[in-house]
């Protein structure tokens, strides 16, 4: 369902409360495959082997340059220092890139107005356990007030994070959606009629 700002909710659930206002819940599953792949790749491979190639390349190039200059003292020390620095820098950049991908998915969901916002992922409990990126995603959802659900391989639903109730500036969050009022009115008349 599209909002007036042009964002789309994968699923929007609404029910009418006793005071005739609607309670809306948005669910985002569009990023589920991408996030599940990222979390399972991190669990299996960590930050990847390319970091080692970067360090080896730096070490080889700098050692060759030191060999050409004929300075044996520099050849023993500088290549190792630069290789370790390159390894650490590559690791930090890779970790930051993965965290940015998780943050982008959460920020996309945050743009979908609702009383409760949920992020759903299809990922096993084994992949979640002991995974630093999964912990980062949980903390990110907690900070943003987003609920987090995971569905395992045997269709086991696990509640990872409860959402916080959002406050609406208008009467209810359905007014932010382009077709929501019409849909809600149609549902109400079909239930009452």
Short mmCIF file of N, CA and C in Angstrom, two decimals:
data_model
loop_
_atom_site.label_atom_id
_atom_site.label_comp_id
_atom_site.label_asym_id
_atom_site.label_seq_id
_atom_site.Cartn_x
_atom_site.Cartn_y
_atom_site.Cartn_z
N UNK A 1 0.85 -1.16 0.00
CA UNK A 1 0.00 0.00 0.00
C UNK A 1 0.91 1.24 0.00
N UNK A 2 0.71 2.16 -0.94
CA UNK A 2 1.57 3.35 -1.01
C UNK A 2 1.15 4.45 -0.04
N UNK A 3 2.15 5.19 0.44
CA UNK A 3 1.87 6.36 1.27
C UNK A 3 1.84 7.60 0.36
N UNK A 4 1.46 8.71 0.92
CA UNK A 4 1.46 9.97 0.15
C UNK A 4 2.87 10.40 -0.23
N UNK A 5 3.87 9.95 0.55
CA UNK A 5 5.26 10.29 0.25
C UNK A 5 5.89 9.35 -0.77
N UNK A 6 5.18 8.32 -1.20
CA UNK A 6 5.68 7.42 -2.23
C UNK A 6 6.35 6.17 -1.72
N UNK A 7 6.35 5.92 -0.41
CA UNK A 7 6.90 4.67 0.11
C UNK A 7 5.80 3.61 0.10
N UNK A 8 6.22 2.34 0.09
CA UNK A 8 5.27 1.23 0.03
C UNK A 8 5.43 0.32 1.23
N UNK A 9 4.32 -0.06 1.82
CA UNK A 9 4.33 -1.05 2.90
C UNK A 9 4.06 -2.42 2.27
N UNK A 10 4.85 -3.42 2.66
CA UNK A 10 4.62 -4.77 2.14
C UNK A 10 3.29 -5.31 2.63
N UNK A 11 2.98 -5.03 3.87
CA UNK A 11 1.69 -5.42 4.43
C UNK A 11 1.27 -4.37 5.44
N UNK A 12 0.00 -4.05 5.42
CA UNK A 12 -0.55 -3.08 6.36
C UNK A 12 -1.79 -3.70 6.97
N UNK A 13 -1.75 -3.91 8.28
CA UNK A 13 -2.88 -4.48 9.00
C UNK A 13 -3.50 -3.36 9.82
N UNK A 14 -4.82 -3.26 9.78
CA UNK A 14 -5.50 -2.21 10.55
C UNK A 14 -6.77 -2.78 11.15
N UNK A 15 -7.05 -2.35 12.37
CA UNK A 15 -8.33 -2.70 12.96
C UNK A 15 -8.85 -1.47 13.69
N UNK A 16 -10.18 -1.44 13.81
CA UNK A 16 -10.83 -0.28 14.41
C UNK A 16 -10.93 -0.49 15.92
N UNK A 17 -10.46 0.50 16.65
CA UNK A 17 -10.51 0.44 18.10
C UNK A 17 -11.88 0.90 18.59
N UNK A 18 -12.10 0.79 19.88
CA UNK A 18 -13.39 1.15 20.46
C UNK A 18 -13.72 2.63 20.31
N UNK A 19 -12.71 3.48 20.14
CA UNK A 19 -12.96 4.91 19.96
C UNK A 19 -13.05 5.30 18.49
N UNK A 20 -13.30 4.32 17.59
CA UNK A 20 -13.46 4.49 16.14
C UNK A 20 -12.19 4.95 15.43
N UNK A 21 -11.05 4.90 16.10
CA UNK A 21 -9.77 5.15 15.44
C UNK A 21 -9.20 3.81 14.98
N UNK A 22 -8.32 3.90 13.99
CA UNK A 22 -7.72 2.68 13.48
C UNK A 22 -6.32 2.49 14.07
N UNK A 23 -6.00 1.25 14.37
CA UNK A 23 -4.68 0.87 14.84
C UNK A 23 -3.99 0.19 13.67
N UNK A 24 -2.87 0.75 13.20
CA UNK A 24 -2.21 0.23 12.00
C UNK A 24 -0.87 -0.42 12.35
N UNK A 25 -0.61 -1.55 11.69
CA UNK A 25 0.64 -2.27 11.84
C UNK A 25 1.22 -2.48 10.45
N UNK A 26 2.46 -2.02 10.24
CA UNK A 26 3.13 -2.24 8.95
C UNK A 26 4.16 -3.34 9.10
N UNK A 27 4.29 -4.15 8.04
CA UNK A 27 5.24 -5.25 8.03
C UNK A 27 6.09 -5.14 6.79
N UNK A 28 7.41 -5.24 6.97
CA UNK A 28 8.34 -5.17 5.85
C UNK A 28 9.03 -6.51 5.70
N UNK A 29 8.83 -7.14 4.54
CA UNK A 29 9.52 -8.40 4.25
C UNK A 29 10.29 -8.32 2.93
N UNK A 30 10.23 -7.18 2.26
CA UNK A 30 10.88 -7.05 0.95
C UNK A 30 12.40 -7.20 1.04
N UNK A 31 12.97 -6.80 2.16
CA UNK A 31 14.42 -6.90 2.33
C UNK A 31 14.83 -8.20 3.00
N UNK A 32 13.87 -9.09 3.23
CA UNK A 32 14.14 -10.31 3.98
C UNK A 32 15.22 -11.17 3.35
N UNK A 33 15.12 -11.44 2.06
CA UNK A 33 16.11 -12.29 1.40
C UNK A 33 17.51 -11.69 1.46
N UNK A 34 17.59 -10.39 1.19
CA UNK A 34 18.89 -9.71 1.21
C UNK A 34 19.51 -9.74 2.60
N UNK A 35 18.71 -9.44 3.63
CA UNK A 35 19.22 -9.40 5.00
C UNK A 35 19.56 -10.80 5.50
N UNK A 36 18.73 -11.79 5.16
CA UNK A 36 19.02 -13.17 5.56
C UNK A 36 20.31 -13.66 4.93
N UNK A 37 20.53 -13.32 3.66
CA UNK A 37 21.77 -13.70 2.97
C UNK A 37 22.97 -13.02 3.63
N UNK A 38 22.82 -11.75 3.97
CA UNK A 38 23.91 -11.02 4.62
C UNK A 38 24.25 -11.62 5.98
N UNK A 39 23.22 -11.94 6.78
CA UNK A 39 23.45 -12.51 8.11
C UNK A 39 24.06 -13.90 8.03
N UNK A 40 23.58 -14.73 7.10
CA UNK A 40 24.13 -16.09 7.01
C UNK A 40 25.54 -16.07 6.42
N UNK A 41 25.82 -15.16 5.48
CA UNK A 41 27.18 -15.04 4.94
C UNK A 41 28.14 -14.59 6.03
N UNK A 42 27.73 -13.64 6.85
CA UNK A 42 28.59 -13.19 7.94
C UNK A 42 28.82 -14.31 8.95
N UNK A 43 27.78 -15.10 9.23
CA UNK A 43 27.91 -16.20 10.18
C UNK A 43 28.90 -17.25 9.66
N UNK A 44 28.84 -17.54 8.36
CA UNK A 44 29.69 -18.59 7.78
C UNK A 44 31.10 -18.12 7.48
N UNK A 45 31.22 -16.90 6.90
CA UNK A 45 32.52 -16.45 6.39
C UNK A 45 33.09 -15.25 7.11
N UNK A 46 32.37 -14.70 8.05
CA UNK A 46 32.85 -13.49 8.72
C UNK A 46 32.87 -12.32 7.74
N UNK A 47 33.94 -11.58 7.76
CA UNK A 47 34.07 -10.42 6.87
C UNK A 47 34.66 -10.79 5.51
N UNK A 48 34.95 -12.06 5.28
CA UNK A 48 35.41 -12.50 3.97
C UNK A 48 36.91 -12.67 3.88
N UNK A 49 37.32 -13.37 2.82
CA UNK A 49 38.74 -13.66 2.62
C UNK A 49 39.46 -12.56 1.84
N UNK A 50 38.72 -11.68 1.23
CA UNK A 50 39.36 -10.63 0.42
C UNK A 50 40.28 -9.74 1.25
N UNK A 51 40.03 -9.68 2.55
CA UNK A 51 40.90 -8.89 3.44
C UNK A 51 42.32 -9.44 3.44
N UNK A 52 42.42 -10.77 3.40
CA UNK A 52 43.75 -11.40 3.38
C UNK A 52 44.47 -11.14 2.06
N UNK A 53 43.69 -11.14 0.98
CA UNK A 53 44.29 -10.82 -0.33
C UNK A 53 44.79 -9.38 -0.36
N UNK A 54 44.03 -8.49 0.24
CA UNK A 54 44.45 -7.09 0.31
C UNK A 54 45.77 -6.97 1.09
N UNK A 55 45.83 -7.63 2.25
CA UNK A 55 47.05 -7.57 3.07
C UNK A 55 48.23 -8.18 2.34
N UNK A 56 48.02 -9.32 1.67
CA UNK A 56 49.11 -9.98 0.94
C UNK A 56 49.59 -9.13 -0.23
N UNK A 57 48.65 -8.50 -0.93
CA UNK A 57 49.01 -7.63 -2.06
C UNK A 57 49.83 -6.43 -1.59
N UNK A 58 49.40 -5.81 -0.51
CA UNK A 58 50.14 -4.67 0.04
C UNK A 58 51.53 -5.11 0.48
N UNK A 59 51.60 -6.24 1.18
CA UNK A 59 52.88 -6.74 1.65
C UNK A 59 53.82 -7.01 0.48
N UNK A 60 53.30 -7.68 -0.55
CA UNK A 60 54.12 -8.01 -1.72
C UNK A 60 54.61 -6.78 -2.46
N UNK A 61 53.70 -5.82 -2.68
CA UNK A 61 54.06 -4.61 -3.43
C UNK A 61 55.10 -3.78 -2.67
N UNK A 62 54.89 -3.59 -1.37
CA UNK A 62 55.80 -2.78 -0.58
C UNK A 62 57.15 -3.50 -0.40
N UNK A 63 57.12 -4.81 -0.22
CA UNK A 63 58.37 -5.57 -0.10
C UNK A 63 59.18 -5.48 -1.39
N UNK A 64 58.51 -5.54 -2.52
CA UNK A 64 59.20 -5.43 -3.81
C UNK A 64 59.82 -4.03 -3.97
N UNK A 65 59.06 -3.00 -3.58
CA UNK A 65 59.60 -1.63 -3.65
C UNK A 65 60.80 -1.46 -2.72
N UNK A 66 60.73 -2.04 -1.54
CA UNK A 66 61.86 -1.97 -0.61
C UNK A 66 63.06 -2.74 -1.17
N UNK A 67 62.81 -3.86 -1.82
CA UNK A 67 63.89 -4.65 -2.43
C UNK A 67 64.57 -3.85 -3.53
N UNK A 68 63.76 -3.13 -4.33
CA UNK A 68 64.32 -2.33 -5.41
C UNK A 68 65.20 -1.20 -4.88
N UNK A 69 64.82 -0.65 -3.73
CA UNK A 69 65.63 0.43 -3.15
C UNK A 69 66.87 -0.11 -2.46
N UNK A 70 66.86 -1.40 -2.13
CA UNK A 70 68.03 -2.01 -1.52
C UNK A 70 68.15 -1.76 -0.04
N UNK A 71 67.13 -1.25 0.57
CA UNK A 71 67.17 -0.97 2.00
C UNK A 71 66.59 -2.17 2.75
N UNK A 72 67.43 -2.99 3.36
CA UNK A 72 66.99 -4.21 4.02
C UNK A 72 66.26 -3.94 5.33
N UNK A 73 66.58 -2.87 6.01
CA UNK A 73 65.90 -2.54 7.26
C UNK A 73 64.43 -2.20 6.98
N UNK A 74 64.21 -1.39 5.95
CA UNK A 74 62.84 -1.05 5.57
C UNK A 74 62.10 -2.28 5.07
N UNK A 75 62.80 -3.17 4.38
CA UNK A 75 62.17 -4.36 3.81
C UNK A 75 61.66 -5.29 4.91
N UNK A 76 62.28 -5.27 6.05
CA UNK A 76 61.86 -6.14 7.15
C UNK A 76 60.69 -5.56 7.94
N UNK A 77 60.54 -4.26 7.98
CA UNK A 77 59.57 -3.64 8.88
C UNK A 77 58.36 -3.03 8.17
N UNK A 78 58.59 -2.22 7.19
CA UNK A 78 57.52 -1.44 6.56
C UNK A 78 56.46 -2.32 5.87
N UNK A 79 56.80 -3.33 5.10
CA UNK A 79 55.75 -4.14 4.46
C UNK A 79 54.80 -4.79 5.46
N UNK A 80 55.33 -5.27 6.58
CA UNK A 80 54.48 -5.91 7.58
C UNK A 80 53.53 -4.90 8.23
N UNK A 81 54.05 -3.74 8.54
CA UNK A 81 53.20 -2.70 9.16
C UNK A 81 52.10 -2.26 8.21
N UNK A 82 52.45 -2.02 6.95
CA UNK A 82 51.44 -1.59 5.97
C UNK A 82 50.44 -2.70 5.67
N UNK A 83 50.88 -3.96 5.66
CA UNK A 83 49.95 -5.08 5.41
C UNK A 83 48.93 -5.20 6.54
N UNK A 84 49.39 -5.09 7.78
CA UNK A 84 48.48 -5.15 8.93
C UNK A 84 47.51 -3.96 8.90
N UNK A 85 48.02 -2.78 8.58
CA UNK A 85 47.16 -1.59 8.48
C UNK A 85 46.11 -1.77 7.39
N UNK A 86 46.51 -2.30 6.25
CA UNK A 86 45.57 -2.55 5.15
C UNK A 86 44.52 -3.57 5.54
N UNK A 87 44.91 -4.61 6.25
CA UNK A 87 43.98 -5.64 6.72
C UNK A 87 42.94 -5.05 7.66
N UNK A 88 43.40 -4.26 8.61
CA UNK A 88 42.49 -3.65 9.59
C UNK A 88 41.55 -2.66 8.91
N UNK A 89 42.08 -1.85 8.02
CA UNK A 89 41.26 -0.88 7.30
C UNK A 89 40.21 -1.58 6.43
N UNK A 90 40.61 -2.62 5.71
CA UNK A 90 39.67 -3.37 4.87
C UNK A 90 38.59 -4.02 5.74
N UNK A 91 38.97 -4.58 6.87
CA UNK A 91 38.00 -5.21 7.79
C UNK A 91 36.99 -4.20 8.30
N UNK A 92 37.48 -3.04 8.72
CA UNK A 92 36.57 -2.00 9.23
C UNK A 92 35.63 -1.49 8.16
N UNK A 93 36.13 -1.29 6.95
CA UNK A 93 35.28 -0.82 5.86
C UNK A 93 34.22 -1.86 5.48
N UNK A 94 34.61 -3.13 5.48
CA UNK A 94 33.66 -4.21 5.15
C UNK A 94 32.58 -4.31 6.21
N UNK A 95 32.98 -4.20 7.47
CA UNK A 95 32.00 -4.26 8.56
C UNK A 95 31.04 -3.08 8.50
N UNK A 96 31.57 -1.89 8.23
CA UNK A 96 30.73 -0.71 8.12
C UNK A 96 29.77 -0.81 6.95
N UNK A 97 30.23 -1.39 5.83
CA UNK A 97 29.36 -1.58 4.67
C UNK A 97 28.20 -2.52 5.00
N UNK A 98 28.47 -3.61 5.71
CA UNK A 98 27.41 -4.55 6.08
C UNK A 98 26.42 -3.89 7.05
N UNK A 99 26.93 -3.12 7.99
CA UNK A 99 26.06 -2.43 8.93
C UNK A 99 25.20 -1.39 8.21
N UNK A 100 25.76 -0.73 7.19
CA UNK A 100 24.97 0.25 6.42
C UNK A 100 23.83 -0.43 5.67
N UNK A 101 24.05 -1.65 5.18
CA UNK A 101 22.98 -2.38 4.50
C UNK A 101 21.85 -2.71 5.48
N UNK A 102 22.19 -3.13 6.69
CA UNK A 102 21.18 -3.40 7.70
C UNK A 102 20.43 -2.12 8.08
N UNK A 103 21.17 -1.04 8.24
CA UNK A 103 20.57 0.24 8.61
C UNK A 103 19.64 0.76 7.52
N UNK A 104 20.00 0.56 6.26
CA UNK A 104 19.15 1.02 5.15
C UNK A 104 17.81 0.30 5.16
N UNK A 105 17.81 -0.99 5.44
CA UNK A 105 16.54 -1.74 5.49
C UNK A 105 15.66 -1.27 6.64
N UNK A 106 16.27 -0.99 7.78
CA UNK A 106 15.51 -0.51 8.94
C UNK A 106 14.99 0.90 8.67
N UNK A 107 15.80 1.75 8.07
CA UNK A 107 15.37 3.11 7.75
C UNK A 107 14.23 3.11 6.74
N UNK A 108 14.26 2.18 5.79
CA UNK A 108 13.19 2.07 4.80
C UNK A 108 11.87 1.74 5.50
N UNK A 109 11.92 0.83 6.45
CA UNK A 109 10.72 0.48 7.19
C UNK A 109 10.24 1.65 8.05
N UNK A 110 11.15 2.40 8.60
CA UNK A 110 10.79 3.53 9.47
C UNK A 110 10.00 4.59 8.71
N UNK A 111 10.12 4.62 7.39
CA UNK A 111 9.38 5.60 6.57
C UNK A 111 7.93 5.19 6.34
N UNK A 112 7.55 4.00 6.78
CA UNK A 112 6.18 3.53 6.61
C UNK A 112 5.39 3.80 7.89
N UNK A 113 4.51 4.78 7.88
CA UNK A 113 3.81 5.17 9.11
C UNK A 113 2.88 4.07 9.64
N UNK A 114 2.96 3.80 10.93
CA UNK A 114 2.09 2.83 11.59
C UNK A 114 2.26 2.93 13.10
N UNK A 115 1.26 2.44 13.82
CA UNK A 115 1.37 2.39 15.28
C UNK A 115 2.48 1.43 15.70
N UNK A 116 2.56 0.29 15.02
CA UNK A 116 3.63 -0.68 15.23
C UNK A 116 4.28 -0.98 13.89
N UNK A 117 5.59 -1.11 13.88
CA UNK A 117 6.34 -1.45 12.67
C UNK A 117 7.13 -2.73 12.95
N UNK A 118 7.05 -3.68 12.00
CA UNK A 118 7.70 -4.97 12.16
C UNK A 118 8.59 -5.26 10.97
N UNK A 119 9.75 -5.84 11.24
CA UNK A 119 10.66 -6.32 10.21
C UNK A 119 10.67 -7.84 10.32
N UNK A 120 10.35 -8.52 9.20
CA UNK A 120 10.31 -9.98 9.18
C UNK A 120 11.44 -10.53 8.36
N UNK A 121 12.15 -11.54 8.91
CA UNK A 121 13.27 -12.18 8.22
C UNK A 121 13.10 -13.68 8.24
N UNK A 122 13.49 -14.32 7.16
CA UNK A 122 13.51 -15.78 7.13
C UNK A 122 14.95 -16.22 7.34
N UNK A 123 15.27 -16.53 8.59
CA UNK A 123 16.62 -16.92 8.97
C UNK A 123 16.53 -17.89 10.15
N UNK A 124 17.40 -18.89 10.16
CA UNK A 124 17.32 -19.91 11.21
C UNK A 124 17.91 -19.39 12.52
N UNK A 125 17.53 -20.05 13.59
CA UNK A 125 18.05 -19.69 14.92
C UNK A 125 19.54 -19.95 15.02
N UNK A 126 20.03 -20.98 14.31
CA UNK A 126 21.47 -21.26 14.32
C UNK A 126 22.27 -20.14 13.69
N UNK A 127 21.71 -19.54 12.64
CA UNK A 127 22.37 -18.41 11.99
C UNK A 127 22.36 -17.19 12.90
N UNK A 128 21.34 -17.06 13.71
CA UNK A 128 21.20 -15.89 14.57
C UNK A 128 22.13 -15.96 15.77
N UNK A 129 22.30 -17.15 16.32
CA UNK A 129 23.07 -17.33 17.56
C UNK A 129 24.55 -17.04 17.32
N UNK A 130 25.13 -16.19 18.15
CA UNK A 130 26.55 -15.88 18.08
C UNK A 130 26.94 -15.06 16.86
N UNK A 131 25.99 -14.35 16.26
CA UNK A 131 26.22 -13.57 15.04
C UNK A 131 26.24 -12.08 15.41
N UNK A 132 27.39 -11.45 15.28
CA UNK A 132 27.54 -10.04 15.66
C UNK A 132 26.65 -9.13 14.80
N UNK A 133 26.46 -9.47 13.53
CA UNK A 133 25.59 -8.65 12.67
C UNK A 133 24.12 -8.79 13.08
N UNK A 134 23.72 -9.96 13.52
CA UNK A 134 22.35 -10.16 14.01
C UNK A 134 22.14 -9.36 15.30
N UNK A 135 23.15 -9.33 16.16
CA UNK A 135 23.06 -8.52 17.37
C UNK A 135 22.96 -7.03 17.03
N UNK A 136 23.72 -6.61 16.03
CA UNK A 136 23.67 -5.21 15.59
C UNK A 136 22.26 -4.88 15.06
N UNK A 137 21.67 -5.80 14.27
CA UNK A 137 20.33 -5.58 13.74
C UNK A 137 19.30 -5.49 14.87
N UNK A 138 19.42 -6.36 15.87
CA UNK A 138 18.50 -6.32 17.02
C UNK A 138 18.60 -4.99 17.76
N UNK A 139 19.82 -4.54 18.00
CA UNK A 139 20.01 -3.27 18.71
C UNK A 139 19.51 -2.09 17.89
N UNK A 140 19.71 -2.16 16.58
CA UNK A 140 19.23 -1.11 15.69
C UNK A 140 17.71 -1.04 15.71
N UNK A 141 17.05 -2.19 15.65
CA UNK A 141 15.59 -2.22 15.70
C UNK A 141 15.08 -1.73 17.05
N UNK A 142 15.78 -2.09 18.11
CA UNK A 142 15.38 -1.64 19.44
C UNK A 142 15.48 -0.12 19.55
N UNK A 143 16.57 0.45 19.03
CA UNK A 143 16.77 1.90 19.06
C UNK A 143 15.70 2.64 18.27
N UNK A 144 15.29 2.05 17.13
CA UNK A 144 14.31 2.71 16.26
C UNK A 144 12.87 2.38 16.63
N UNK A 145 12.68 1.46 17.58
CA UNK A 145 11.32 1.09 18.00
C UNK A 145 10.61 0.15 17.04
N UNK A 146 11.38 -0.66 16.33
CA UNK A 146 10.82 -1.58 15.33
C UNK A 146 10.84 -2.99 15.89
N UNK A 147 9.76 -3.73 15.67
CA UNK A 147 9.68 -5.12 16.08
C UNK A 147 10.42 -6.00 15.10
N UNK A 148 10.96 -7.09 15.58
CA UNK A 148 11.76 -7.99 14.74
C UNK A 148 11.27 -9.41 14.92
N UNK A 149 10.88 -10.03 13.79
CA UNK A 149 10.42 -11.42 13.77
C UNK A 149 11.32 -12.22 12.86
N UNK A 150 11.63 -13.46 13.26
CA UNK A 150 12.37 -14.35 12.36
C UNK A 150 11.56 -15.63 12.19
N UNK A 151 11.64 -16.18 10.99
CA UNK A 151 10.98 -17.45 10.69
C UNK A 151 12.07 -18.42 10.29
N UNK A 152 12.15 -19.54 11.02
CA UNK A 152 13.18 -20.53 10.77
C UNK A 152 12.81 -21.48 9.64
N UNK A 153 13.68 -22.47 9.44
CA UNK A 153 13.49 -23.43 8.35
C UNK A 153 12.24 -24.28 8.52
N UNK A 154 11.87 -24.60 9.74
CA UNK A 154 10.68 -25.41 9.99
C UNK A 154 9.47 -24.54 10.32
N UNK A 155 9.45 -23.33 9.76
CA UNK A 155 8.36 -22.36 9.95
C UNK A 155 8.18 -21.98 11.42
N UNK A 156 9.25 -22.00 12.16
CA UNK A 156 9.20 -21.60 13.57
C UNK A 156 9.34 -20.09 13.65
N UNK A 157 8.34 -19.44 14.20
CA UNK A 157 8.31 -17.99 14.34
C UNK A 157 8.93 -17.62 15.68
N UNK A 158 9.92 -16.72 15.64
CA UNK A 158 10.59 -16.28 16.86
C UNK A 158 10.50 -14.77 16.97
N UNK A 159 10.02 -14.31 18.09
CA UNK A 159 9.95 -12.88 18.37
C UNK A 159 11.30 -12.45 18.92
N UNK A 160 12.01 -11.62 18.17
CA UNK A 160 13.34 -11.15 18.58
C UNK A 160 13.29 -9.80 19.29
N UNK A 161 12.37 -8.96 18.86
CA UNK A 161 12.30 -7.60 19.40
C UNK A 161 10.87 -7.10 19.32
N UNK A 162 10.35 -6.58 20.41
CA UNK A 162 9.00 -5.99 20.42
C UNK A 162 9.07 -4.55 19.92
N UNK A 163 8.05 -4.10 19.19
CA UNK A 163 8.06 -2.70 18.74
C UNK A 163 7.58 -1.76 19.83
N UNK A 164 7.95 -0.51 19.69
CA UNK A 164 7.42 0.55 20.54
C UNK A 164 6.22 1.16 19.84
N UNK A 165 5.26 1.59 20.60
CA UNK A 165 4.08 2.25 20.05
C UNK A 165 4.46 3.64 19.57
N UNK A 166 4.16 3.93 18.31
CA UNK A 166 4.46 5.25 17.74
C UNK A 166 3.28 6.18 17.99
N UNK A 167 3.56 7.46 18.10
CA UNK A 167 2.50 8.44 18.27
C UNK A 167 2.25 9.13 16.93
N UNK A 168 0.99 9.33 16.64
CA UNK A 168 0.58 9.89 15.35
C UNK A 168 0.17 11.34 15.53
N UNK A 169 0.62 12.20 14.61
CA UNK A 169 0.24 13.61 14.67
C UNK A 169 -1.20 13.82 14.19
N UNK A 170 -1.63 12.96 13.28
CA UNK A 170 -3.01 13.04 12.78
C UNK A 170 -3.89 12.15 13.65
N UNK A 171 -5.13 11.96 13.20
CA UNK A 171 -6.04 11.12 13.99
C UNK A 171 -5.58 9.68 14.03
N UNK A 172 -5.13 9.13 12.91
CA UNK A 172 -4.57 7.79 12.89
C UNK A 172 -3.61 7.66 11.71
N UNK A 173 -2.82 6.59 11.70
CA UNK A 173 -1.78 6.41 10.69
C UNK A 173 -2.34 6.06 9.30
N UNK A 174 -3.59 5.62 9.22
CA UNK A 174 -4.15 5.29 7.91
C UNK A 174 -4.29 6.52 7.02
N UNK A 175 -4.37 7.69 7.61
CA UNK A 175 -4.49 8.91 6.81
C UNK A 175 -3.22 9.21 6.03
N UNK A 176 -2.09 8.55 6.36
CA UNK A 176 -0.84 8.73 5.62
C UNK A 176 -0.82 7.93 4.32
N UNK A 177 -1.72 6.96 4.20
CA UNK A 177 -1.74 6.08 3.03
C UNK A 177 -2.79 6.56 2.03
N UNK A 178 -2.49 6.41 0.75
CA UNK A 178 -3.35 6.98 -0.29
C UNK A 178 -4.68 6.26 -0.40
N UNK A 179 -4.70 4.94 -0.27
CA UNK A 179 -5.94 4.19 -0.44
C UNK A 179 -6.49 3.66 0.87
N UNK A 180 -5.88 3.99 1.95
CA UNK A 180 -6.24 3.38 3.22
C UNK A 180 -7.64 3.76 3.69
N UNK A 181 -7.98 5.02 3.56
CA UNK A 181 -9.28 5.46 4.04
C UNK A 181 -10.39 4.77 3.26
N UNK A 182 -10.25 4.71 1.95
CA UNK A 182 -11.25 4.05 1.12
C UNK A 182 -11.36 2.58 1.46
N UNK A 183 -10.21 1.91 1.62
CA UNK A 183 -10.21 0.50 1.97
C UNK A 183 -10.82 0.26 3.34
N UNK A 184 -10.49 1.12 4.31
CA UNK A 184 -11.01 0.96 5.66
C UNK A 184 -12.52 1.20 5.68
N UNK A 185 -12.99 2.18 4.94
CA UNK A 185 -14.42 2.45 4.88
C UNK A 185 -15.16 1.30 4.22
N UNK A 186 -14.60 0.76 3.15
CA UNK A 186 -15.22 -0.37 2.46
C UNK A 186 -15.28 -1.58 3.37
N UNK A 187 -14.22 -1.85 4.09
CA UNK A 187 -14.21 -2.98 5.02
C UNK A 187 -15.22 -2.79 6.12
N UNK A 188 -15.34 -1.55 6.61
CA UNK A 188 -16.25 -1.27 7.70
C UNK A 188 -17.70 -1.43 7.24
N UNK A 189 -18.04 -0.93 6.05
CA UNK A 189 -19.41 -1.06 5.56
C UNK A 189 -19.75 -2.51 5.22
N UNK A 190 -18.77 -3.28 4.73
CA UNK A 190 -19.06 -4.68 4.41
C UNK A 190 -19.24 -5.50 5.69
N UNK A 191 -18.53 -5.13 6.78
CA UNK A 191 -18.69 -5.83 8.03
C UNK A 191 -20.00 -5.44 8.72
N UNK A 192 -20.35 -4.18 8.64
CA UNK A 192 -21.57 -3.69 9.30
C UNK A 192 -22.83 -4.04 8.49
N UNK A 193 -22.72 -4.03 7.17
CA UNK A 193 -23.89 -4.18 6.31
C UNK A 193 -24.27 -5.59 6.17
#
